[in-house]
CSV table of N, CA and C in Angstrom, one decimal:
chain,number,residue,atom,x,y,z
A,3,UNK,N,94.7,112.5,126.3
A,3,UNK,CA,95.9,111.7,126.2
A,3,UNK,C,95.8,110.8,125.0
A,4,UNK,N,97.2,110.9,124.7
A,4,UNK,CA,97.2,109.8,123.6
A,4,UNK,C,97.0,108.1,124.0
A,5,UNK,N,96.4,107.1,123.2
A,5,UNK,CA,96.4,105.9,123.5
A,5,UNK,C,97.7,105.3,122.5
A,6,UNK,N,97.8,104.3,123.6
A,6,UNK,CA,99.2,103.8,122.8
A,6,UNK,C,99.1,102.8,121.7
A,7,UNK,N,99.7,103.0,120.9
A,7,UNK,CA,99.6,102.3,119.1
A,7,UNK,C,100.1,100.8,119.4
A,8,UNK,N,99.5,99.6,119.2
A,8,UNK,CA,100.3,98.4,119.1
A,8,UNK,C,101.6,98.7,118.1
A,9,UNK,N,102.6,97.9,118.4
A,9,UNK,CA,103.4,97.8,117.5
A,9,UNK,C,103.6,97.2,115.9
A,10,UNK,N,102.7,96.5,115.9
A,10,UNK,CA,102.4,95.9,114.6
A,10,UNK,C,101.7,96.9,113.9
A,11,UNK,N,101.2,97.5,114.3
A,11,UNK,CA,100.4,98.8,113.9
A,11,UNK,C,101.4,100.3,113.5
A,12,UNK,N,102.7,100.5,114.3
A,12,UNK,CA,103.4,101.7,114.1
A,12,UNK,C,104.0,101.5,112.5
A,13,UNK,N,104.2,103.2,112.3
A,13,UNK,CA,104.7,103.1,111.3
A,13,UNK,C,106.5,103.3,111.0
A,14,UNK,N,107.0,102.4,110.4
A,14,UNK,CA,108.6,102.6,110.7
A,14,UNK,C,109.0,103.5,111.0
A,15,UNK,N,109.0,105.1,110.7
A,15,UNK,CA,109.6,106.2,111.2
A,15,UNK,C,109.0,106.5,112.6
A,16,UNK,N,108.0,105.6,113.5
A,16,UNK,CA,107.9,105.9,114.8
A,16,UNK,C,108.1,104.7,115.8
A,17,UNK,N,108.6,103.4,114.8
A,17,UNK,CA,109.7,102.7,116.0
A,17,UNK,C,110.8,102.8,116.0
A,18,UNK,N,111.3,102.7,117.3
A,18,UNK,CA,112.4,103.1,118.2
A,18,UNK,C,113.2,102.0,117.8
A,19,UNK,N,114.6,102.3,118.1
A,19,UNK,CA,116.0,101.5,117.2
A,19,UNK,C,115.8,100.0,118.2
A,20,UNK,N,115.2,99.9,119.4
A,20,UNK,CA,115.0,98.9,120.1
A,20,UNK,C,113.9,98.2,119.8
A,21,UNK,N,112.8,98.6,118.8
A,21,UNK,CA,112.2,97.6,118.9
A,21,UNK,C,112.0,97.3,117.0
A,22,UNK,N,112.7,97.8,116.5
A,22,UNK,CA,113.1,97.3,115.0
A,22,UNK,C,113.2,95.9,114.9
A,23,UNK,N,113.6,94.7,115.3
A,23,UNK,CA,113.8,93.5,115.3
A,23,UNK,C,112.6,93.0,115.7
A,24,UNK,N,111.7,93.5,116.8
A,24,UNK,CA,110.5,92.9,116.8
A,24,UNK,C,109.3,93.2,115.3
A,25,UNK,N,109.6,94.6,115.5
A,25,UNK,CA,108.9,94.9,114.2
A,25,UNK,C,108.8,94.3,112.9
A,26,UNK,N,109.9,94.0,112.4
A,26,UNK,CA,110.2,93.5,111.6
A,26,UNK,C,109.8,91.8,111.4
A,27,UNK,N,109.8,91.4,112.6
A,27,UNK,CA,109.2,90.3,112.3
A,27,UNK,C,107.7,90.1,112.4
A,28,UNK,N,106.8,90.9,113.0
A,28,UNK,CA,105.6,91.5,112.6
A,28,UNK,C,105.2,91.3,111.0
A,29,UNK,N,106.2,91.6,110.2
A,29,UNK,CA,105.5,92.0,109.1
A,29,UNK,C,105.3,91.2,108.2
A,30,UNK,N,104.8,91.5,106.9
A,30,UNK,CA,104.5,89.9,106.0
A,30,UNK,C,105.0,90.0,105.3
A,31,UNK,N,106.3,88.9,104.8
A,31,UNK,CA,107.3,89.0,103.6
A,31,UNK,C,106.8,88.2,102.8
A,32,UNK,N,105.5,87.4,102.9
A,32,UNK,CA,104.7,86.5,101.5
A,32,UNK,C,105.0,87.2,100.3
A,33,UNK,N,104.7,86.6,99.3
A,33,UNK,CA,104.9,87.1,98.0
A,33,UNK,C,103.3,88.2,97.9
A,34,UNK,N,102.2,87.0,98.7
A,34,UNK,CA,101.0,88.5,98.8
A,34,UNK,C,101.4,89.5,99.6
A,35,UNK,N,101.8,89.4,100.8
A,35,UNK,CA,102.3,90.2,101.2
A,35,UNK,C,103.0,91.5,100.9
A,36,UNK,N,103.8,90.9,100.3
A,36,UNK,CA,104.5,92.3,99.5
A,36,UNK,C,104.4,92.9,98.4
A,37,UNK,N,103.3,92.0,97.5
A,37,UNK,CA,102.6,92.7,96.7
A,37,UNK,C,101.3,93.5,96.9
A,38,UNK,N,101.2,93.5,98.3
A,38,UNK,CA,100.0,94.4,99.1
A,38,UNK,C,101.0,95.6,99.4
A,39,UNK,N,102.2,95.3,100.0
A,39,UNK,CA,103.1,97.2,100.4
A,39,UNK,C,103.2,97.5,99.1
A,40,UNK,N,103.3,96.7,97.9
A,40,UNK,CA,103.4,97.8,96.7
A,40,UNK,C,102.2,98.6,96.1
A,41,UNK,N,101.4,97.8,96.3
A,41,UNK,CA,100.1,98.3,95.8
A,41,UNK,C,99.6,99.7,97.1
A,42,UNK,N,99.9,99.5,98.2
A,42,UNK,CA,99.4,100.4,99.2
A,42,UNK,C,100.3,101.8,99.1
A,43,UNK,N,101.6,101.4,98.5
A,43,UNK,CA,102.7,102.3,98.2
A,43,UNK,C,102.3,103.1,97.1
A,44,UNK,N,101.9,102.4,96.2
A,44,UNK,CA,101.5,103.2,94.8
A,44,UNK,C,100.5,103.8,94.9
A,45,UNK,N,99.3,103.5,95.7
A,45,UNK,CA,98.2,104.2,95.5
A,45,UNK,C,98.2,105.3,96.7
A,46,UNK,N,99.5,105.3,97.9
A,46,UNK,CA,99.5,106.5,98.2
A,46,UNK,C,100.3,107.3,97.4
A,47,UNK,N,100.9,107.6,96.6
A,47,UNK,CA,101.8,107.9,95.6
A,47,UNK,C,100.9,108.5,94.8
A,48,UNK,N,100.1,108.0,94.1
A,48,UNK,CA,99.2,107.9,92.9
A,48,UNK,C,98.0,109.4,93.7
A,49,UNK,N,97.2,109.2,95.1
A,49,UNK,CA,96.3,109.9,95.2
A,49,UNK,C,97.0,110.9,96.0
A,50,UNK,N,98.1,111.0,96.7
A,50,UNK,CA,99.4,112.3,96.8
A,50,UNK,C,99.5,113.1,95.5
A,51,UNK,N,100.0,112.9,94.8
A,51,UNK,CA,100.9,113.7,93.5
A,51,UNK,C,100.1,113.9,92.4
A,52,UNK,N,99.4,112.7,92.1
A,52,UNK,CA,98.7,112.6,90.7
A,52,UNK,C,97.7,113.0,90.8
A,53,UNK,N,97.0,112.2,91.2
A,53,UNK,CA,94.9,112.3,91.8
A,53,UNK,C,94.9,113.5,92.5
A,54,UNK,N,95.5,114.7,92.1
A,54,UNK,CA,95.1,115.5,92.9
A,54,UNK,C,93.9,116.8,92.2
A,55,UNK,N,93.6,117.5,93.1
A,55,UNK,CA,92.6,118.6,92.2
A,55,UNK,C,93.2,119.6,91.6
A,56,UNK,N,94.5,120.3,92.0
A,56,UNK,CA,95.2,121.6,91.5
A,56,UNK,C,97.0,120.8,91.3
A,57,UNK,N,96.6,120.0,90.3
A,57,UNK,CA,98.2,119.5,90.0
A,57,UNK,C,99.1,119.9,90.0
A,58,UNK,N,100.4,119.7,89.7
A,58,UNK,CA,101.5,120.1,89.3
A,58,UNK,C,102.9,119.3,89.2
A,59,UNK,N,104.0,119.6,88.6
A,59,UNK,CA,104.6,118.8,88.0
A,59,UNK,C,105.3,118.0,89.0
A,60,UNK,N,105.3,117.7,90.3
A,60,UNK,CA,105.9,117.2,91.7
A,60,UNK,C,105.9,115.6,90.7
A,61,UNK,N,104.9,115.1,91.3
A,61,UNK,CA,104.6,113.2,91.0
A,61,UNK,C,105.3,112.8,89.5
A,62,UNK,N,104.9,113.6,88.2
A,62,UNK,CA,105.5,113.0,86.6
A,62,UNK,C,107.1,113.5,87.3
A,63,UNK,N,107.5,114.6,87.7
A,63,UNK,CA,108.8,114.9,87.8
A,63,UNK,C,110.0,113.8,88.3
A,64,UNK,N,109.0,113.2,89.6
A,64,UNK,CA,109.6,112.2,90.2
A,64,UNK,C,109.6,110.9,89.6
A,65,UNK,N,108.8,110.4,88.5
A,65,UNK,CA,108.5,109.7,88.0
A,65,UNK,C,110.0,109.3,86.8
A,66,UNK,N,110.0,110.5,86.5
A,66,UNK,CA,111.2,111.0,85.5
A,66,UNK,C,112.5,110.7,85.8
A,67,UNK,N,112.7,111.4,87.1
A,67,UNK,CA,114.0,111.3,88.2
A,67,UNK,C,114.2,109.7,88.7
A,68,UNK,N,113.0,108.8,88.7
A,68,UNK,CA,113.9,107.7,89.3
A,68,UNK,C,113.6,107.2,87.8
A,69,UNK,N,113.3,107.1,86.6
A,69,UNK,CA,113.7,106.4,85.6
A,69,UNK,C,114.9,106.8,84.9
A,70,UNK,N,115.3,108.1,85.2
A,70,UNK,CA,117.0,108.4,84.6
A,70,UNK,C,117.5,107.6,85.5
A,71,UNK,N,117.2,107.6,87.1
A,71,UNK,CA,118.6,107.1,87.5
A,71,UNK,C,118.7,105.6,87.8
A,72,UNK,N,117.2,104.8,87.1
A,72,UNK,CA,117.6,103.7,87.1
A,72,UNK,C,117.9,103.2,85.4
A,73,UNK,N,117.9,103.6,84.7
A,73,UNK,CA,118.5,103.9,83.5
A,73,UNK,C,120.0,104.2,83.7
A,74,UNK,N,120.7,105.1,84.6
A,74,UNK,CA,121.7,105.2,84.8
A,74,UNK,C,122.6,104.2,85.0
A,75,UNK,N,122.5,103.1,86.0
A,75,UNK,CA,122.5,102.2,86.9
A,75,UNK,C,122.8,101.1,86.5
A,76,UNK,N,121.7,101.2,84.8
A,76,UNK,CA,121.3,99.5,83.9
A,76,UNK,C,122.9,100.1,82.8
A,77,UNK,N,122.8,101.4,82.7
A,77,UNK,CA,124.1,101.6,81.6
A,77,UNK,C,124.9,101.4,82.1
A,78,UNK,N,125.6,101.6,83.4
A,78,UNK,CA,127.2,101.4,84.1
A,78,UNK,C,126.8,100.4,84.9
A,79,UNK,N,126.8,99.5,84.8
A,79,UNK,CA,126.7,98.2,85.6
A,79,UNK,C,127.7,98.2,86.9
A,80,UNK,N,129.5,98.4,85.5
A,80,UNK,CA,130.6,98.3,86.7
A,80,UNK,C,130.0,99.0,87.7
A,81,UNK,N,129.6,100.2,88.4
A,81,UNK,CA,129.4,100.8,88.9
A,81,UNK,C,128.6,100.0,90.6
């Protein structure tokens, strides 16, 4: 049997629309704080796509894809 995950512990796509508001306050909005999700973000990113042993163009491609379309974004402002 599974043991049950504290909730400070789950990861957003496995809490439930009821306990979102708790969750959320769980979490750390510090300035370290959220310079720790970015760094935890990038380095799963980085050893996903990049750091891998049999590469291929998935990670630079996506890399590419969100710099046009935030390039896009900076050119048409009205938008």
């Amino acid at each position: 049997l599974c043991a049950a995950v504290p909730l400070k512990d789950m990861k957003l796509l496995d809490v439930k629309l009821g306990q979102l508001p708790t969750w959320l306050a769980m979490r750390d909005f510090t300035p370290g704080g959220m310079l720790g999700a970015l760094r935890r973000g990038y380095d799963r990113y980085y050893s996903k796509y990049i750091d891998v042993r049999k590469g291929g163009l998935g990670g630079i491609s996506m890399v590419l894809a969100g710099y046009v379309v935030i390039s896009y974004i900076w050119s048409y402002s009205h938008l």
